JSON list of C-alpha atoms and ligand atoms in Angstrom, two decimals:
[
{"chain": "A", "resi": 1, "resn": "MET", "atom": "CA", "xyz": [-17.14, 2.69, 26.85]},
{"chain": "A", "resi": 2, "resn": "LYS", "atom": "CA", "xyz": [-18.73, 4.42, 24.21]},
{"chain": "A", "resi": 3, "resn": "VAL", "atom": "CA", "xyz": [-19.20, 2.50, 21.00]},
{"chain": "A", "resi": 4, "resn": "LEU", "atom": "CA", "xyz": [-18.39, 4.74, 18.03]},
{"chain": "A", "resi": 5, "resn": "ILE", "atom": "CA", "xyz": [-18.66, 2.15, 15.21]},
{"chain": "A", "resi": 6, "resn": "THR", "atom": "CA", "xyz": [-20.31, -0.88, 15.51]},
{"chain": "A", "resi": 7, "resn": "GLU", "atom": "CA", "xyz": [-19.38, -4.41, 14.53]},
{"chain": "A", "resi": 8, "resn": "ASP", "atom": "CA", "xyz": [-21.91, -4.50, 11.74]},
{"chain": "A", "resi": 9, "resn": "GLN", "atom": "CA", "xyz": [-20.92, -1.14, 10.34]},
{"chain": "A", "resi": 10, "resn": "ILE", "atom": "CA", "xyz": [-17.40, -2.13, 10.32]},
{"chain": "A", "resi": 11, "resn": "ARG", "atom": "CA", "xyz": [-18.17, -5.44, 8.42]},
{"chain": "A", "resi": 12, "resn": "GLU", "atom": "CA", "xyz": [-20.27, -3.54, 5.73]},
{"chain": "A", "resi": 13, "resn": "ARG", "atom": "CA", "xyz": [-17.47, -0.98, 5.16]},
{"chain": "A", "resi": 14, "resn": "VAL", "atom": "CA", "xyz": [-14.78, -3.65, 5.01]},
{"chain": "A", "resi": 15, "resn": "ALA", "atom": "CA", "xyz": [-16.54, -5.57, 2.39]},
{"chain": "A", "resi": 16, "resn": "ALA", "atom": "CA", "xyz": [-17.02, -2.54, 0.28]},
{"chain": "A", "resi": 17, "resn": "LEU", "atom": "CA", "xyz": [-13.40, -1.65, 0.59]},
{"chain": "A", "resi": 18, "resn": "GLY", "atom": "CA", "xyz": [-12.43, -5.09, -0.46]},
{"chain": "A", "resi": 19, "resn": "ARG", "atom": "CA", "xyz": [-14.65, -4.70, -3.51]},
{"chain": "A", "resi": 20, "resn": "GLN", "atom": "CA", "xyz": [-13.11, -1.42, -4.52]},
{"chain": "A", "resi": 21, "resn": "ILE", "atom": "CA", "xyz": [-9.53, -2.81, -3.91]},
{"chain": "A", "resi": 22, "resn": "GLU", "atom": "CA", "xyz": [-10.63, -6.01, -6.10]},
{"chain": "A", "resi": 23, "resn": "ALA", "atom": "CA", "xyz": [-11.56, -3.63, -9.04]},
{"chain": "A", "resi": 24, "resn": "ASP", "atom": "CA", "xyz": [-8.51, -1.68, -8.82]},
{"chain": "A", "resi": 25, "resn": "TYR", "atom": "CA", "xyz": [-5.97, -4.23, -8.66]},
{"chain": "A", "resi": 26, "resn": "GLN", "atom": "CA", "xyz": [-7.01, -6.61, -11.36]},
{"chain": "A", "resi": 27, "resn": "GLY", "atom": "CA", "xyz": [-4.16, -8.35, -13.18]},
{"chain": "A", "resi": 28, "resn": "LYS", "atom": "CA", "xyz": [-1.71, -6.59, -10.90]},
{"chain": "A", "resi": 29, "resn": "PRO", "atom": "CA", "xyz": [0.91, -8.09, -8.73]},
{"chain": "A", "resi": 30, "resn": "LEU", "atom": "CA", "xyz": [-0.66, -6.94, -5.39]},
{"chain": "A", "resi": 31, "resn": "THR", "atom": "CA", "xyz": [1.20, -7.11, -2.08]},
{"chain": "A", "resi": 32, "resn": "ILE", "atom": "CA", "xyz": [-0.47, -5.99, 1.03]},
{"chain": "A", "resi": 33, "resn": "VAL", "atom": "CA", "xyz": [1.78, -4.60, 3.79]},
{"chain": "A", "resi": 34, "resn": "ALA", "atom": "CA", "xyz": [0.00, -4.68, 6.98]},
{"chain": "A", "resi": 35, "resn": "VAL", "atom": "CA", "xyz": [1.41, -2.44, 9.91]},
{"chain": "A", "resi": 36, "resn": "LEU", "atom": "CA", "xyz": [1.46, -4.50, 13.20]},
{"chain": "A", "resi": 37, "resn": "THR", "atom": "CA", "xyz": [-0.08, -4.47, 15.25]},
{"chain": "A", "resi": 38, "resn": "GLY", "atom": "CA", "xyz": [-3.13, -2.40, 15.21]},
{"chain": "A", "resi": 39, "resn": "SER", "atom": "CA", "xyz": [-3.97, -3.58, 11.49]},
{"chain": "A", "resi": 40, "resn": "LEU", "atom": "CA", "xyz": [-4.19, -7.32, 12.47]},
{"chain": "A", "resi": 41, "resn": "ILE", "atom": "CA", "xyz": [-7.91, -7.65, 12.53]},
{"chain": "A", "resi": 42, "resn": "LEU", "atom": "CA", "xyz": [-8.38, -5.53, 9.66]},
{"chain": "A", "resi": 43, "resn": "LEU", "atom": "CA", "xyz": [-5.98, -7.48, 7.57]},
{"chain": "A", "resi": 44, "resn": "ALA", "atom": "CA", "xyz": [-7.77, -10.80, 8.32]},
{"chain": "A", "resi": 45, "resn": "ASP", "atom": "CA", "xyz": [-11.09, -9.34, 7.46]},
{"chain": "A", "resi": 46, "resn": "LEU", "atom": "CA", "xyz": [-10.09, -7.56, 4.31]},
{"chain": "A", "resi": 47, "resn": "ILE", "atom": "CA", "xyz": [-8.14, -9.91, 2.57]},
{"chain": "A", "resi": 48, "resn": "ARG", "atom": "CA", "xyz": [-11.01, -12.40, 2.65]},
{"chain": "A", "resi": 49, "resn": "GLN", "atom": "CA", "xyz": [-13.16, -9.87, 0.62]},
{"chain": "A", "resi": 50, "resn": "ILE", "atom": "CA", "xyz": [-10.71, -9.38, -2.07]},
{"chain": "A", "resi": 51, "resn": "GLY", "atom": "CA", "xyz": [-10.85, -12.13, -4.76]},
{"chain": "A", "resi": 52, "resn": "LEU", "atom": "CA", "xyz": [-7.62, -11.70, -6.28]},
{"chain": "A", "resi": 53, "resn": "PRO", "atom": "CA", "xyz": [-4.11, -13.38, -6.17]},
{"chain": "A", "resi": 54, "resn": "LEU", "atom": "CA", "xyz": [-2.34, -11.45, -3.51]},
{"chain": "A", "resi": 55, "resn": "ARG", "atom": "CA", "xyz": [0.69, -11.62, -1.21]},
{"chain": "A", "resi": 56, "resn": "VAL", "atom": "CA", "xyz": [0.74, -10.62, 2.60]},
{"chain": "A", "resi": 57, "resn": "ALA", "atom": "CA", "xyz": [3.70, -9.10, 4.20]},
{"chain": "A", "resi": 58, "resn": "LEU", "atom": "CA", "xyz": [3.95, -7.45, 7.68]},
{"chain": "A", "resi": 59, "resn": "LEU", "atom": "CA", "xyz": [6.00, -4.69, 9.20]},
{"chain": "A", "resi": 60, "resn": "GLN", "atom": "CA", "xyz": [6.08, -3.22, 12.47]},
{"chain": "A", "resi": 61, "resn": "ALA", "atom": "CA", "xyz": [5.99, 0.51, 13.32]},
{"chain": "A", "resi": 62, "resn": "SER", "atom": "CA", "xyz": [5.21, 1.96, 16.40]},
{"chain": "A", "resi": 63, "resn": "SER", "atom": "CA", "xyz": [5.09, 5.53, 17.75]},
{"chain": "A", "resi": 64, "resn": "TYR", "atom": "CA", "xyz": [2.71, 5.17, 20.96]},
{"chain": "A", "resi": 65, "resn": "LYS", "atom": "CA", "xyz": [4.74, 3.74, 23.64]},
{"chain": "A", "resi": 66, "resn": "GLY", "atom": "CA", "xyz": [2.90, 1.85, 26.26]},
{"chain": "A", "resi": 67, "resn": "ALA", "atom": "CA", "xyz": [0.21, 3.83, 28.32]},
{"chain": "A", "resi": 68, "resn": "THR", "atom": "CA", "xyz": [1.13, 7.22, 26.88]},
{"chain": "A", "resi": 69, "resn": "MET", "atom": "CA", "xyz": [-0.96, 8.84, 24.07]},
{"chain": "A", "resi": 70, "resn": "THR", "atom": "CA", "xyz": [1.41, 11.26, 22.83]},
{"chain": "A", "resi": 71, "resn": "ALA", "atom": "CA", "xyz": [3.54, 9.85, 19.88]},
{"chain": "A", "resi": 72, "resn": "GLY", "atom": "CA", "xyz": [7.25, 9.27, 20.63]},
{"chain": "A", "resi": 73, "resn": "ALA", "atom": "CA", "xyz": [9.67, 8.59, 17.95]},
{"chain": "A", "resi": 74, "resn": "LEU", "atom": "CA", "xyz": [8.82, 6.30, 14.97]},
{"chain": "A", "resi": 75, "resn": "ILE", "atom": "CA", "xyz": [10.20, 2.91, 15.20]},
{"chain": "A", "resi": 76, "resn": "ILE", "atom": "CA", "xyz": [10.18, 0.63, 12.19]},
{"chain": "A", "resi": 77, "resn": "ASN", "atom": "CA", "xyz": [11.05, -2.94, 12.55]},
{"chain": "A", "resi": 78, "resn": "GLU", "atom": "CA", "xyz": [11.53, -4.33, 9.05]},
{"chain": "A", "resi": 79, "resn": "ALA", "atom": "CA", "xyz": [12.65, -7.81, 10.03]},
{"chain": "A", "resi": 80, "resn": "PHE", "atom": "CA", "xyz": [9.88, -9.45, 8.13]},
{"chain": "A", "resi": 81, "resn": "ALA", "atom": "CA", "xyz": [9.64, -6.93, 5.53]},
{"chain": "A", "resi": 82, "resn": "PRO", "atom": "CA", "xyz": [9.00, -8.48, 2.15]},
{"chain": "A", "resi": 83, "resn": "ASP", "atom": "CA", "xyz": [10.63, -8.42, -1.30]},
{"chain": "A", "resi": 84, "resn": "VAL", "atom": "CA", "xyz": [8.44, -5.58, -3.02]},
{"chain": "A", "resi": 85, "resn": "ILE", "atom": "CA", "xyz": [10.46, -5.03, -5.96]},
{"chain": "A", "resi": 86, "resn": "GLY", "atom": "CA", "xyz": [8.11, -4.85, -8.98]},
{"chain": "A", "resi": 87, "resn": "ARG", "atom": "CA", "xyz": [5.12, -5.34, -6.78]},
{"chain": "A", "resi": 88, "resn": "ASP", "atom": "CA", "xyz": [1.98, -3.17, -6.31]},
{"chain": "A", "resi": 89, "resn": "VAL", "atom": "CA", "xyz": [2.02, -2.40, -2.70]},
{"chain": "A", "resi": 90, "resn": "LEU", "atom": "CA", "xyz": [-0.94, -1.27, -0.61]},
{"chain": "A", "resi": 91, "resn": "LEU", "atom": "CA", "xyz": [-0.01, -0.19, 2.81]},
{"chain": "A", "resi": 92, "resn": "LEU", "atom": "CA", "xyz": [-2.60, -1.16, 5.49]},
{"chain": "A", "resi": 93, "resn": "ASP", "atom": "CA", "xyz": [-2.85, 0.74, 8.80]},
{"chain": "A", "resi": 94, "resn": "ASP", "atom": "CA", "xyz": [-5.55, 1.01, 11.52]},
{"chain": "A", "resi": 95, "resn": "ILE", "atom": "CA", "xyz": [-5.68, 4.57, 11.74]},
{"chain": "A", "resi": 96, "resn": "LEU", "atom": "CA", "xyz": [-4.26, 7.55, 10.11]},
{"chain": "A", "resi": 97, "resn": "ASP", "atom": "CA", "xyz": [-3.48, 10.24, 12.84]},
{"chain": "A", "resi": 98, "resn": "THR", "atom": "CA", "xyz": [-0.59, 12.62, 12.24]},
{"chain": "A", "resi": 99, "resn": "GLY", "atom": "CA", "xyz": [0.31, 10.67, 9.21]},
{"chain": "A", "resi": 100, "resn": "HIS", "atom": "CA", "xyz": [4.02, 10.30, 10.03]},
{"chain": "A", "resi": 101, "resn": "THR", "atom": "CA", "xyz": [3.64, 6.66, 10.01]},
{"chain": "A", "resi": 102, "resn": "LEU", "atom": "CA", "xyz": [2.16, 6.09, 6.76]},
{"chain": "A", "resi": 103, "resn": "SER", "atom": "CA", "xyz": [4.18, 8.88, 4.75]},
{"chain": "A", "resi": 104, "resn": "THR", "atom": "CA", "xyz": [7.50, 7.28, 6.23]},
{"chain": "A", "resi": 105, "resn": "LEU", "atom": "CA", "xyz": [6.37, 3.69, 5.22]},
{"chain": "A", "resi": 106, "resn": "VAL", "atom": "CA", "xyz": [5.39, 4.90, 1.72]},
{"chain": "A", "resi": 107, "resn": "ALA", "atom": "CA", "xyz": [8.79, 6.11, 1.23]},
{"chain": "A", "resi": 108, "resn": "ARG", "atom": "CA", "xyz": [10.33, 2.95, 2.46]},
{"chain": "A", "resi": 109, "resn": "MET", "atom": "CA", "xyz": [8.41, 0.89, 0.07]},
{"chain": "A", "resi": 110, "resn": "HIS", "atom": "CA", "xyz": [9.47, 2.95, -2.83]},
{"chain": "A", "resi": 111, "resn": "GLU", "atom": "CA", "xyz": [13.15, 2.84, -1.70]},
{"chain": "A", "resi": 112, "resn": "ARG", "atom": "CA", "xyz": [12.42, -0.97, -1.51]},
{"chain": "A", "resi": 113, "resn": "GLY", "atom": "CA", "xyz": [11.56, -1.14, -5.01]},
{"chain": "A", "resi": 114, "resn": "ALA", "atom": "CA", "xyz": [7.75, -1.16, -5.29]},
{"chain": "A", "resi": 115, "resn": "ASN", "atom": "CA", "xyz": [6.22, -0.56, -8.66]},
{"chain": "A", "resi": 116, "resn": "SER", "atom": "CA", "xyz": [3.38, 1.54, -6.88]},
{"chain": "A", "resi": 117, "resn": "VAL", "atom": "CA", "xyz": [2.47, 2.38, -3.47]},
{"chain": "A", "resi": 118, "resn": "LYS", "atom": "CA", "xyz": [-1.02, 3.02, -2.07]},
{"chain": "A", "resi": 119, "resn": "THR", "atom": "CA", "xyz": [-2.63, 3.30, 1.45]},
{"chain": "A", "resi": 120, "resn": "ALA", "atom": "CA", "xyz": [-5.74, 1.93, 2.94]},
{"chain": "A", "resi": 121, "resn": "VAL", "atom": "CA", "xyz": [-6.83, 2.69, 6.56]},
{"chain": "A", "resi": 122, "resn": "LEU", "atom": "CA", "xyz": [-9.77, 1.72, 8.72]},
{"chain": "A", "resi": 123, "resn": "LEU", "atom": "CA", "xyz": [-9.95, 5.30, 10.47]},
{"chain": "A", "resi": 124, "resn": "ARG", "atom": "CA", "xyz": [-8.84, 8.81, 9.66]},
{"chain": "A", "resi": 125, "resn": "LYS", "atom": "CA", "xyz": [-8.99, 11.28, 12.54]},
{"chain": "A", "resi": 126, "resn": "LEU", "atom": "CA", "xyz": [-10.03, 14.74, 11.70]},
{"chain": "A", "resi": 127, "resn": "GLY", "atom": "CA", "xyz": [-7.93, 17.75, 12.31]},
{"chain": "A", "resi": 128, "resn": "ARG", "atom": "CA", "xyz": [-4.77, 15.86, 13.37]},
{"chain": "A", "resi": 129, "resn": "GLN", "atom": "CA", "xyz": [-2.69, 15.45, 10.34]},
{"chain": "A", "resi": 130, "resn": "GLU", "atom": "CA", "xyz": [0.82, 16.96, 10.32]},
{"chain": "A", "resi": 131, "resn": "VAL", "atom": "CA", "xyz": [1.95, 15.57, 7.01]},
{"chain": "A", "resi": 132, "resn": "HIS", "atom": "CA", "xyz": [-0.02, 15.52, 3.84]},
{"chain": "A", "resi": 133, "resn": "LEU", "atom": "CA", "xyz": [-1.22, 12.19, 2.92]},
{"chain": "A", "resi": 134, "resn": "GLU", "atom": "CA", "xyz": [-4.56, 11.27, 1.41]},
{"chain": "A", "resi": 135, "resn": "PRO", "atom": "CA", "xyz": [-5.21, 7.70, 1.94]},
{"chain": "A", "resi": 136, "resn": "ASP", "atom": "CA", "xyz": [-6.39, 5.91, -1.26]},
{"chain": "A", "resi": 137, "resn": "TYR", "atom": "CA", "xyz": [-8.85, 3.80, 0.78]},
{"chain": "A", "resi": 138, "resn": "CYS", "atom": "CA", "xyz": [-10.40, 4.83, 4.00]},
{"chain": "A", "resi": 139, "resn": "GLY", "atom": "CA", "xyz": [-13.28, 3.30, 6.08]},
{"chain": "A", "resi": 140, "resn": "PHE", "atom": "CA", "xyz": [-14.39, 5.75, 8.48]},
{"chain": "A", "resi": 141, "resn": "THR", "atom": "CA", "xyz": [-13.49, 9.39, 9.26]},
{"chain": "A", "resi": 142, "resn": "ILE", "atom": "CA", "xyz": [-13.89, 9.89, 12.94]},
{"chain": "A", "resi": 143, "resn": "PRO", "atom": "CA", "xyz": [-13.51, 12.94, 15.41]},
{"chain": "A", "resi": 144, "resn": "ASP", "atom": "CA", "xyz": [-10.49, 13.67, 17.45]},
{"chain": "A", "resi": 145, "resn": "ALA", "atom": "CA", "xyz": [-10.65, 11.01, 20.07]},
{"chain": "A", "resi": 146, "resn": "PHE", "atom": "CA", "xyz": [-8.25, 8.10, 21.40]},
{"chain": "A", "resi": 147, "resn": "VAL", "atom": "CA", "xyz": [-10.11, 4.91, 20.28]},
{"chain": "A", "resi": 148, "resn": "VAL", "atom": "CA", "xyz": [-9.85, 1.31, 20.90]},
{"chain": "A", "resi": 149, "resn": "GLY", "atom": "CA", "xyz": [-11.03, -1.86, 19.45]},
{"chain": "A", "resi": 150, "resn": "TYR", "atom": "CA", "xyz": [-10.89, -3.79, 16.32]},
{"chain": "A", "resi": 151, "resn": "GLY", "atom": "CA", "xyz": [-7.08, -4.07, 16.66]},
{"chain": "A", "resi": 152, "resn": "LEU", "atom": "CA", "xyz": [-6.57, -0.77, 18.12]},
{"chain": "A", "resi": 153, "resn": "ASP", "atom": "CA", "xyz": [-5.12, -0.84, 21.82]},
{"chain": "A", "resi": 154, "resn": "PHE", "atom": "CA", "xyz": [-4.84, 1.13, 24.85]},
{"chain": "A", "resi": 155, "resn": "ASN", "atom": "CA", "xyz": [-1.61, -0.12, 26.71]},
{"chain": "A", "resi": 156, "resn": "ASP", "atom": "CA", "xyz": [-1.83, -3.43, 24.60]},
{"chain": "A", "resi": 157, "resn": "ASP", "atom": "CA", "xyz": [-5.48, -3.99, 25.84]},
{"chain": "A", "resi": 158, "resn": "TYR", "atom": "CA", "xyz": [-8.84, -3.72, 23.89]},
{"chain": "A", "resi": 159, "resn": "ARG", "atom": "CA", "xyz": [-7.64, -4.92, 20.56]},
{"chain": "A", "resi": 160, "resn": "HIS", "atom": "CA", "xyz": [-10.01, -7.91, 20.59]},
{"chain": "A", "resi": 161, "resn": "LEU", "atom": "CA", "xyz": [-13.15, -5.70, 20.76]},
{"chain": "A", "resi": 162, "resn": "PRO", "atom": "CA", "xyz": [-15.36, -6.45, 17.78]},
{"chain": "A", "resi": 163, "resn": "HIS", "atom": "CA", "xyz": [-16.29, -2.58, 17.50]},
{"chain": "A", "resi": 164, "resn": "VAL", "atom": "CA", "xyz": [-14.38, 0.84, 17.67]},
{"chain": "A", "resi": 165, "resn": "GLY", "atom": "CA", "xyz": [-15.00, 2.63, 20.85]},
{"chain": "A", "resi": 166, "resn": "ILE", "atom": "CA", "xyz": [-14.01, 5.52, 23.31]},
{"chain": "A", "resi": 167, "resn": "LEU", "atom": "CA", "xyz": [-12.79, 4.53, 26.86]},
{"chain": "A", "resi": 168, "resn": "ASP", "atom": "CA", "xyz": [-14.72, 6.37, 29.54]},
{"chain": "A", "resi": 169, "resn": "GLY", "atom": "CA", "xyz": [-12.79, 9.79, 30.18]},
{"chain": "A", "resi": 170, "resn": "MET", "atom": "CA", "xyz": [-11.27, 9.84, 26.92]},
{"chain": "A", "resi": 171, "resn": "ALA", "atom": "CA", "xyz": [-13.61, 11.70, 24.79]},
{"chain": "B", "resi": 201, "resn": "LIG", "atom": "P1", "xyz": [0.28, 8.68, 12.93]},
{"chain": "B", "resi": 201, "resn": "LIG", "atom": "O1", "xyz": [1.91, 8.21, 12.75]},
{"chain": "B", "resi": 201, "resn": "LIG", "atom": "O2", "xyz": [-0.45, 8.57, 11.81]},
{"chain": "B", "resi": 201, "resn": "LIG", "atom": "O3", "xyz": [0.45, 9.71, 13.87]},
{"chain": "B", "resi": 201, "resn": "LIG", "atom": "O4", "xyz": [-0.07, 7.45, 13.87]},
{"chain": "B", "resi": 201, "resn": "LIG", "atom": "C1", "xyz": [-0.53, 6.43, 13.41]},
{"chain": "B", "resi": 201, "resn": "LIG", "atom": "C2", "xyz": [-0.40, 5.36, 14.44]},
{"chain": "B", "resi": 201, "resn": "LIG", "atom": "O5", "xyz": [-0.67, 5.88, 15.70]},
{"chain": "B", "resi": 201, "resn": "LIG", "atom": "C3", "xyz": [-1.39, 4.30, 14.36]},
{"chain": "B", "resi": 201, "resn": "LIG", "atom": "O6", "xyz": [-0.99, 3.17, 13.51]},
{"chain": "B", "resi": 201, "resn": "LIG", "atom": "C4", "xyz": [-1.75, 3.73, 15.78]},
{"chain": "B", "resi": 201, "resn": "LIG", "atom": "O7", "xyz": [-1.09, 2.76, 16.15]},
{"chain": "B", "resi": 201, "resn": "LIG", "atom": "C5", "xyz": [-1.64, 5.05, 16.49]},
{"chain": "B", "resi": 201, "resn": "LIG", "atom": "N1", "xyz": [-2.78, 5.81, 16.85]},
{"chain": "B", "resi": 201, "resn": "LIG", "atom": "C6", "xyz": [-3.22, 6.94, 16.54]},
{"chain": "B", "resi": 201, "resn": "LIG", "atom": "N2", "xyz": [-4.33, 7.34, 16.95]},
{"chain": "B", "resi": 201, "resn": "LIG", "atom": "C7", "xyz": [-4.78, 6.36, 17.86]},
{"chain": "B", "resi": 201, "resn": "LIG", "atom": "C8", "xyz": [-6.11, 6.15, 18.52]},
{"chain": "B", "resi": 201, "resn": "LIG", "atom": "O8", "xyz": [-7.05, 6.95, 18.83]},
{"chain": "B", "resi": 201, "resn": "LIG", "atom": "N3", "xyz": [-6.02, 4.90, 19.31]},
{"chain": "B", "resi": 201, "resn": "LIG", "atom": "C9", "xyz": [-5.06, 3.91, 19.32]},
{"chain": "B", "resi": 201, "resn": "LIG", "atom": "N4", "xyz": [-5.17, 3.05, 19.82]},
{"chain": "B", "resi": 201, "resn": "LIG", "atom": "N5", "xyz": [-3.89, 4.25, 18.42]},
{"chain": "B", "resi": 201, "resn": "LIG", "atom": "C10", "xyz": [-3.73, 5.33, 17.85]},
{"chain": "B", "resi": 202, "resn": "LIG", "atom": "MG1", "xyz": [-0.20, 1.45, 14.70]}
]
């Protein structure tokens, strides 16, 4: 495992993002909609850095299936999807790769009646985007490698690592 971003670097950056979000959403009806499962750790850490009233909601999207690393069809499970009518939605995901997941979800939130929709990601991969989407909040830009840890998995393992790393043989 090669550590790409340390636990300390993540903590500092997430705190800074929290302060930025707090400043931007003063007096607004904020709902943070986290994309399961990869953004779980980020969600828990980030919301504790935002000193504002806010709602949390979850939805599930998956395109990476099991051990494969090529994206399959995007599956969105809105079983727990929130009522976002009139809310200012901040979509939260672990990583912006091709952009298909977040751009699809931004459109869904508008369809569901959100007042505004912005996006926040921990990571953004260079040179991979197929859909134009500029994240409103981004933790780190990383090279095009398959990363794990801090919520991100490989075959459903490694999510619990406190840092972000590249598995041996995957750089
Ligand atoms: P996109 O739709 O932007 O191509 O893909 C976003 C989703 O793909 C992320 O939510 C994440 O689940 C998955 N993904 C993309 N790149 C990586 C990666 O390097 N590592 C892991 N573990 N998941 C990734
Ligand atoms: Mg994901």
